[in-house]
Amino acid sequence: MAPELDLGPVDYFLVGFPPGAPLDGGALMQMAALVQQGIIQVLDALVIRKEDDGTISGVDLAEAGDSAELIAFSGVRTGLIHDEDVQLAAEEMPAGSVAAFVLYENTWARGFVTAVHERGGVFLGSGRIGMDDLLAAIEAAGD
């Protein structure tokens, strides 16, 4: 792979907010800071709303307002998150809730990925450990 095509690991998250949760933009500001610092690059993002009757709708983050944080997401609705992904995400959401579905590249790792590829290396796997599992493992190790 040519170095200019090397990407950092690509991840996604779905963060839900229950009905009545304060949607004050605090989490969005933190994500915008990660983008501005070059730590991540948002590849696609969508806000999903699940109405009380179960119907779902999506909102492009960049169309949600004109604050500096939202401007950081201009053009990120690329279509990499498909309707089928939104349907699966909505199944995890309670009625009346809102969720942010974000697909992002870990740009901080590009140099590492390039160095591995330049030396003939390939990535054989990766994974995530959930916080609950990590805390349980730490607790078990302390026993």
mmCIF file of C-alpha atoms in Angstrom:
data_model
loop_
_atom_site.group_PDB
_atom_site.id
_atom_site.type_symbol
_atom_site.label_atom_id
_atom_site.label_comp_id
_atom_site.label_asym_id
_atom_site.label_seq_id
_atom_site.Cartn_x
_atom_site.Cartn_y
_atom_site.Cartn_z
ATOM 1 C CA MET A 1 0.000 0.000 0.000
ATOM 2 C CA ALA A 2 1.362 3.416 -0.907
ATOM 3 C CA PRO A 3 2.075 5.614 2.123
ATOM 4 C CA GLU A 4 -0.422 8.240 0.953
ATOM 5 C CA LEU A 5 -3.123 5.544 1.103
ATOM 6 C CA ASP A 6 -2.208 4.257 4.542
ATOM 7 C CA LEU A 7 -4.960 4.916 7.011
ATOM 8 C CA GLY A 8 -5.072 4.588 10.737
ATOM 9 C CA PRO A 9 -7.503 2.087 12.217
ATOM 10 C CA VAL A 10 -11.138 2.903 11.460
ATOM 11 C CA ASP A 11 -13.683 2.586 14.240
ATOM 12 C CA TYR A 12 -17.266 3.571 14.899
ATOM 13 C CA PHE A 13 -19.340 4.330 17.916
ATOM 14 C CA LEU A 14 -23.005 4.721 18.678
ATOM 15 C CA VAL A 15 -23.695 6.947 21.672
ATOM 16 C CA GLY A 16 -27.269 7.176 22.904
ATOM 17 C CA PHE A 17 -28.987 9.851 24.947
ATOM 18 C CA PRO A 18 -32.238 8.954 26.722
ATOM 19 C CA PRO A 19 -35.367 11.080 26.441
ATOM 20 C CA GLY A 20 -34.896 14.357 28.291
ATOM 21 C CA ALA A 21 -31.084 14.172 28.398
ATOM 22 C CA PRO A 22 -29.431 17.584 28.052
ATOM 23 C CA LEU A 23 -28.128 17.852 24.490
ATOM 24 C CA ASP A 24 -25.895 20.831 25.147
ATOM 25 C CA GLY A 25 -23.119 19.990 22.672
ATOM 26 C CA GLY A 26 -20.524 19.144 25.330
ATOM 27 C CA ALA A 27 -19.665 15.749 23.846
ATOM 28 C CA LEU A 28 -19.657 17.215 20.357
ATOM 29 C CA MET A 29 -17.160 19.881 21.434
ATOM 30 C CA GLN A 30 -14.825 17.166 22.712
ATOM 31 C CA MET A 31 -15.050 15.255 19.442
ATOM 32 C CA ALA A 32 -14.468 18.465 17.449
ATOM 33 C CA ALA A 33 -11.329 19.066 19.531
ATOM 34 C CA LEU A 34 -10.034 15.597 18.593
ATOM 35 C CA VAL A 35 -10.613 16.441 14.922
ATOM 36 C CA GLN A 36 -8.929 19.837 15.230
ATOM 37 C CA GLN A 37 -5.919 18.254 16.968
ATOM 38 C CA GLY A 38 -5.548 15.701 14.163
ATOM 39 C CA ILE A 39 -6.155 12.745 16.470
ATOM 40 C CA ILE A 40 -9.176 11.494 14.519
ATOM 41 C CA GLN A 41 -10.834 12.214 11.200
ATOM 42 C CA VAL A 42 -14.578 11.768 11.029
ATOM 43 C CA LEU A 43 -15.430 9.709 7.939
ATOM 44 C CA ASP A 44 -19.190 9.784 8.411
ATOM 45 C CA ALA A 45 -21.549 10.945 11.133
ATOM 46 C CA LEU A 46 -25.254 10.986 11.650
ATOM 47 C CA VAL A 47 -27.590 11.880 14.485
ATOM 48 C CA ILE A 48 -30.434 9.386 14.782
ATOM 49 C CA ARG A 49 -33.718 10.201 16.477
ATOM 50 C CA LYS A 50 -36.147 7.461 17.456
ATOM 51 C CA GLU A 51 -39.626 8.836 18.032
ATOM 52 C CA ASP A 52 -42.022 7.529 20.664
ATOM 53 C CA ASP A 53 -43.890 5.615 17.950
ATOM 54 C CA GLY A 54 -40.643 3.896 16.850
ATOM 55 C CA THR A 55 -40.084 5.828 13.616
ATOM 56 C CA ILE A 56 -36.520 6.918 13.016
ATOM 57 C CA SER A 57 -34.957 9.877 11.280
ATOM 58 C CA GLY A 58 -31.397 10.975 10.628
ATOM 59 C CA VAL A 59 -29.825 14.416 10.776
ATOM 60 C CA ASP A 60 -26.495 15.369 9.214
ATOM 61 C CA LEU A 61 -24.363 16.858 12.015
ATOM 62 C CA ALA A 62 -23.232 19.687 9.766
ATOM 63 C CA GLU A 63 -26.881 20.668 9.166
ATOM 64 C CA ALA A 64 -27.749 20.769 12.873
ATOM 65 C CA GLY A 65 -26.455 24.327 13.362
ATOM 66 C CA ASP A 66 -23.673 26.751 12.580
ATOM 67 C CA SER A 67 -21.497 26.641 15.704
ATOM 68 C CA ALA A 68 -17.731 26.198 15.334
ATOM 69 C CA GLU A 69 -18.032 22.631 16.635
ATOM 70 C CA LEU A 70 -20.585 21.719 13.980
ATOM 71 C CA ILE A 71 -18.561 23.379 11.216
ATOM 72 C CA ALA A 72 -15.808 20.840 12.016
ATOM 73 C CA PHE A 73 -18.211 18.184 10.697
ATOM 74 C CA SER A 74 -19.024 19.922 7.424
ATOM 75 C CA GLY A 75 -18.904 17.404 4.598
ATOM 76 C CA VAL A 76 -18.618 14.339 6.818
ATOM 77 C CA ARG A 77 -21.935 12.833 5.704
ATOM 78 C CA THR A 78 -20.292 10.612 3.092
ATOM 79 C CA GLY A 79 -22.790 7.784 2.960
ATOM 80 C CA LEU A 80 -20.428 5.215 4.492
ATOM 81 C CA ILE A 81 -23.053 4.736 7.202
ATOM 82 C CA HIS A 82 -25.846 3.029 5.259
ATOM 83 C CA ASP A 83 -29.577 2.849 5.913
ATOM 84 C CA GLU A 84 -29.113 -0.746 7.085
ATOM 85 C CA ASP A 85 -26.580 0.466 9.689
ATOM 86 C CA VAL A 86 -29.051 3.078 10.892
ATOM 87 C CA GLN A 87 -31.778 0.427 11.197
ATOM 88 C CA LEU A 88 -29.487 -1.812 13.271
ATOM 89 C CA ALA A 89 -28.472 1.138 15.441
ATOM 90 C CA ALA A 90 -32.097 2.128 15.980
ATOM 91 C CA GLU A 91 -32.855 -1.363 17.312
ATOM 92 C CA GLU A 92 -30.531 -0.593 20.244
ATOM 93 C CA MET A 93 -32.255 2.718 21.011
ATOM 94 C CA PRO A 94 -35.217 3.214 23.341
ATOM 95 C CA ALA A 95 -38.192 5.163 22.005
ATOM 96 C CA GLY A 96 -37.841 8.928 22.382
ATOM 97 C CA SER A 97 -34.051 8.831 22.388
ATOM 98 C CA VAL A 98 -31.324 10.379 20.245
ATOM 99 C CA ALA A 99 -28.013 8.793 19.242
ATOM 100 C CA ALA A 100 -24.859 9.856 17.449
ATOM 101 C CA PHE A 101 -23.446 7.305 15.007
ATOM 102 C CA VAL A 102 -19.862 8.216 14.083
ATOM 103 C CA LEU A 103 -17.387 6.428 11.802
ATOM 104 C CA TYR A 104 -13.852 7.732 12.259
ATOM 105 C CA GLU A 105 -10.207 7.115 11.402
ATOM 106 C CA ASN A 106 -7.595 7.127 14.147
ATOM 107 C CA THR A 107 -5.273 9.483 12.265
ATOM 108 C CA TRP A 108 -2.753 9.444 15.112
ATOM 109 C CA ALA A 109 -1.779 5.933 13.941
ATOM 110 C CA ARG A 110 -1.054 6.732 10.265
ATOM 111 C CA GLY A 111 2.726 6.928 10.764
ATOM 112 C CA PHE A 112 2.749 3.614 12.583
ATOM 113 C CA VAL A 113 0.652 1.947 9.874
ATOM 114 C CA THR A 114 2.975 3.309 7.177
ATOM 115 C CA ALA A 115 6.069 2.071 9.051
ATOM 116 C CA VAL A 116 4.552 -1.411 9.378
ATOM 117 C CA HIS A 117 3.669 -1.544 5.666
ATOM 118 C CA GLU A 118 7.088 -0.235 4.567
ATOM 119 C CA ARG A 119 8.681 -3.128 6.409
ATOM 120 C CA GLY A 120 6.408 -5.734 4.847
ATOM 121 C CA GLY A 121 4.243 -6.087 7.903
ATOM 122 C CA VAL A 122 0.516 -6.690 7.862
ATOM 123 C CA PHE A 123 -2.072 -6.258 10.548
ATOM 124 C CA LEU A 124 -3.397 -9.598 11.707
ATOM 125 C CA GLY A 125 -6.099 -8.376 14.033
ATOM 126 C CA SER A 126 -7.281 -5.740 16.422
ATOM 127 C CA GLY A 127 -10.015 -5.381 18.961
ATOM 128 C CA ARG A 128 -11.595 -3.378 21.709
ATOM 129 C CA ILE A 129 -12.066 -4.210 25.347
ATOM 130 C CA GLY A 130 -15.158 -2.689 26.908
ATOM 131 C CA MET A 131 -14.721 -0.622 30.057
ATOM 132 C CA ASP A 132 -16.804 -3.021 32.164
ATOM 133 C CA ASP A 133 -14.675 -5.985 31.017
ATOM 134 C CA LEU A 134 -11.465 -4.062 31.681
ATOM 135 C CA LEU A 135 -12.540 -3.044 35.175
ATOM 136 C CA ALA A 136 -13.598 -6.628 35.948
ATOM 137 C CA ALA A 137 -10.216 -7.925 34.743
ATOM 138 C CA ILE A 138 -8.348 -5.372 36.867
ATOM 139 C CA GLU A 139 -10.434 -6.299 39.874
ATOM 140 C CA ALA A 140 -9.878 -10.024 39.268
ATOM 141 C CA ALA A 141 -6.116 -9.477 38.878
ATOM 142 C CA GLY A 142 -6.042 -7.736 42.246
ATOM 143 C CA ASP A 143 -7.564 -10.739 44.043
#
